[in-house]
Coordinates of N, CA and C in Angstrom, one line a residue:
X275 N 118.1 104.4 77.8 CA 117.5 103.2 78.2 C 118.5 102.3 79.0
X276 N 117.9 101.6 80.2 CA 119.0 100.9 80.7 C 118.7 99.4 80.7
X277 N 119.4 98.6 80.9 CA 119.3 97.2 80.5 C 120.0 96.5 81.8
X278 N 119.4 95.3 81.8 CA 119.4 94.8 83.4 C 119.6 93.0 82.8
X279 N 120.6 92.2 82.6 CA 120.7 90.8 82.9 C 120.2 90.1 83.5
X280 N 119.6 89.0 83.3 CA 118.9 87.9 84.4 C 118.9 86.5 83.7
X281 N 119.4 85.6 84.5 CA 118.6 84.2 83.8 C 117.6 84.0 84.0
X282 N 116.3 84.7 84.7 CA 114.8 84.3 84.7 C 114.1 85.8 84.8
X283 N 113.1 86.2 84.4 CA 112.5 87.0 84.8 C 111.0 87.0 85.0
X284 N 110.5 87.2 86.0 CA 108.6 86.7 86.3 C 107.9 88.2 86.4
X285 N 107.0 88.2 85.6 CA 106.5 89.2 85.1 C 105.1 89.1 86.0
X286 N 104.9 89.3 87.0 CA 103.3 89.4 87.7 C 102.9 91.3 87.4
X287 N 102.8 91.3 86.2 CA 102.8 92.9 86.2 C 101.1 92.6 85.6
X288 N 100.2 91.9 85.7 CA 98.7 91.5 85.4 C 98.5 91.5 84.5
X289 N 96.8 91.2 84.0 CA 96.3 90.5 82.6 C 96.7 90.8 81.7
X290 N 97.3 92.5 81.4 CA 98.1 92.6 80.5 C 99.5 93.2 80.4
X291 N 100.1 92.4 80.7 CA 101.4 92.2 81.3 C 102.1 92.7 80.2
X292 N 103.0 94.0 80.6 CA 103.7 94.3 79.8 C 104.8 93.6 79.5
X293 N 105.7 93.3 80.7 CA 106.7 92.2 80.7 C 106.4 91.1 79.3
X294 N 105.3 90.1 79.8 CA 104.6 89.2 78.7 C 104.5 90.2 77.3
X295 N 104.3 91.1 77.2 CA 104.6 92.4 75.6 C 105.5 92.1 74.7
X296 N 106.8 92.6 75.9 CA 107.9 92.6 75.3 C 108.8 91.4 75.0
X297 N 108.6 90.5 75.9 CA 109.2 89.1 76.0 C 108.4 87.6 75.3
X298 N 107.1 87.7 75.2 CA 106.5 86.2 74.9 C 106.0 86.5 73.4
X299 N 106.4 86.3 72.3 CA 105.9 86.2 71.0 C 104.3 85.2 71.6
X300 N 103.1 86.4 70.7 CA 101.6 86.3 70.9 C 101.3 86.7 72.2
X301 N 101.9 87.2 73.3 CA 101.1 87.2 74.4 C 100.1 88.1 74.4
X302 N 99.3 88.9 73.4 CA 98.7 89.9 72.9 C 97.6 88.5 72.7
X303 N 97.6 87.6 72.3 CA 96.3 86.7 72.1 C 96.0 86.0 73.6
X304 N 96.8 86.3 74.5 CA 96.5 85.0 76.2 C 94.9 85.9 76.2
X305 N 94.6 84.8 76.5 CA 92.7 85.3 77.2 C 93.0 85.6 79.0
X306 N 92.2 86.4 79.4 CA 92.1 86.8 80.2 C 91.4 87.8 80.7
X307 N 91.2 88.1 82.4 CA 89.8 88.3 83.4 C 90.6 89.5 83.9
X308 N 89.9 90.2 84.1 CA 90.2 91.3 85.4 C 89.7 91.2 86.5
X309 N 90.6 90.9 87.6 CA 90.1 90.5 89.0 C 88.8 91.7 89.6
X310 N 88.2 91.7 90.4 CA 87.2 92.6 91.1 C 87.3 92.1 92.4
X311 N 87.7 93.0 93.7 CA 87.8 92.9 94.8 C 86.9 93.8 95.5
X312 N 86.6 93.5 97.0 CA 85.7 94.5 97.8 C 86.7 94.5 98.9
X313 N 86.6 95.8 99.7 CA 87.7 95.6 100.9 C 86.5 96.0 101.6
X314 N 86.4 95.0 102.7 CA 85.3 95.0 103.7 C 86.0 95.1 105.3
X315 N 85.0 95.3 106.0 CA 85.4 95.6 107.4 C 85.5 94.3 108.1
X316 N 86.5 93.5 108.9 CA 86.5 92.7 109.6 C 85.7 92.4 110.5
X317 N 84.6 91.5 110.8 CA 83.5 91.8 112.6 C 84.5 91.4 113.2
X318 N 83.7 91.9 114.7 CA 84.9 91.8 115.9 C 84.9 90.3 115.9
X319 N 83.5 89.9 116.0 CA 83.8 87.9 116.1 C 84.2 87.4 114.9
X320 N 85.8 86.9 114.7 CA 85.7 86.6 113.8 C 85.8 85.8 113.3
X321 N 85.5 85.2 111.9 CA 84.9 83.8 111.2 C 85.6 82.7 111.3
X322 N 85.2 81.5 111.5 CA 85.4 80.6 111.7 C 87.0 80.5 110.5
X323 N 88.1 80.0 111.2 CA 89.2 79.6 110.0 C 90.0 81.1 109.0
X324 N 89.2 82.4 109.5 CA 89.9 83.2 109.4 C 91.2 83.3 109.9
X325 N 92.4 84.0 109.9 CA 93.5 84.0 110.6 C 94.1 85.6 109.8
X326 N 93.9 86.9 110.7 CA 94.3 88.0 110.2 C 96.2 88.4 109.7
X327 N 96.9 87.1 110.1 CA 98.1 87.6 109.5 C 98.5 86.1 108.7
X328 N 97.5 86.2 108.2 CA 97.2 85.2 106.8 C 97.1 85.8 105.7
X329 N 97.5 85.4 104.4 CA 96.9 85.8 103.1 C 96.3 84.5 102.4
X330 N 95.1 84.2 102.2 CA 94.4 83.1 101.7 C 94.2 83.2 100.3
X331 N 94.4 82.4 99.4 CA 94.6 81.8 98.2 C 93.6 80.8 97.8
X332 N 92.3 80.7 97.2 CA 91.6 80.0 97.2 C 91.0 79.2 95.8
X333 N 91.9 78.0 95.4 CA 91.6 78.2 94.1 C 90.6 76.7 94.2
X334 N 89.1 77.5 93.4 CA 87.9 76.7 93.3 C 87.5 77.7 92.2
X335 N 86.8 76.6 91.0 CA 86.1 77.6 90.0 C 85.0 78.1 89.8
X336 N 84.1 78.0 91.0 CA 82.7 78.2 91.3 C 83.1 79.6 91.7
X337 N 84.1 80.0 92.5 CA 83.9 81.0 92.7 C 84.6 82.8 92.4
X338 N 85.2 81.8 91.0 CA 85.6 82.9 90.2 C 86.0 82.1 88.7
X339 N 86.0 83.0 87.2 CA 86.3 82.2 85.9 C 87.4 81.8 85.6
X340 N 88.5 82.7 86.7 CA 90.1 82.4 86.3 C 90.1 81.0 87.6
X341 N 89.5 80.8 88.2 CA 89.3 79.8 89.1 C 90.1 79.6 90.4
X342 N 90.4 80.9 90.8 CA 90.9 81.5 92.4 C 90.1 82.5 92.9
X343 N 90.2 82.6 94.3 CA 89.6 84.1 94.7 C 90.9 84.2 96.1
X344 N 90.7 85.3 96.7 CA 91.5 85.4 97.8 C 90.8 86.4 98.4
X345 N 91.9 86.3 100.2 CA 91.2 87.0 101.3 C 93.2 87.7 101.4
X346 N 93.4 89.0 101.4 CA 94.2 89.8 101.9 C 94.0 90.4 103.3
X347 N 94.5 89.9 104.6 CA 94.2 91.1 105.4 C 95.0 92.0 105.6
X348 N 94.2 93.5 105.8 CA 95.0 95.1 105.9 C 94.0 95.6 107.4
X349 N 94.9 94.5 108.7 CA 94.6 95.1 109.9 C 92.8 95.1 110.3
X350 N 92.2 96.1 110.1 CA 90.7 95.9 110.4 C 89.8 95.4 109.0
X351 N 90.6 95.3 108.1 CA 89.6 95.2 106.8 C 90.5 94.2 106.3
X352 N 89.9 93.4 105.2 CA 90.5 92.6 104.3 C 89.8 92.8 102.7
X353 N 90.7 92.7 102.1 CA 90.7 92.4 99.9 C 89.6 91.0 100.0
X354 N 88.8 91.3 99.4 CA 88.4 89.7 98.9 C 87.8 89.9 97.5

């Protein structure tokens, strides 16, 4: 086993974060969502306030329960 020092460590490893396992006494009780994404085709005209070497971050709770959604672009298609 190898061991690695840090004064901080950020665990974005998702809802059930192993990092959060081994490190946060209870993180076995955090509530939480599983994201659901569609990767759709870009139209050629495209939408108003789009910007393809953007990553959009959209935090409103109407339109998700964790209360963000996002737009990733990958060239002709984008994550949403």
């Amino acid at each position: 086993a190898e061991s690695v020092r840090a004064r901080c460590v950020i665990g974005a490893d998702g809802a059930r974060s192993e990092v959060a396992r081994q490190c946060v006494p209870g993180a076995e009780k955090t509530k939480y969502v599983f994201a659901y994404h569609e990767i759709v085709q870009i139209p050629a005209q495209l939408p108003a306030g789009y910007d393809p070497s953007r990553c959009d971050v959209v935090y409103r709770g109407e339109l998700s329960p964790d209360f963000y959604g996002w737009v990733f672009p990958h060239g002709d298609k984008a994550s949403i």
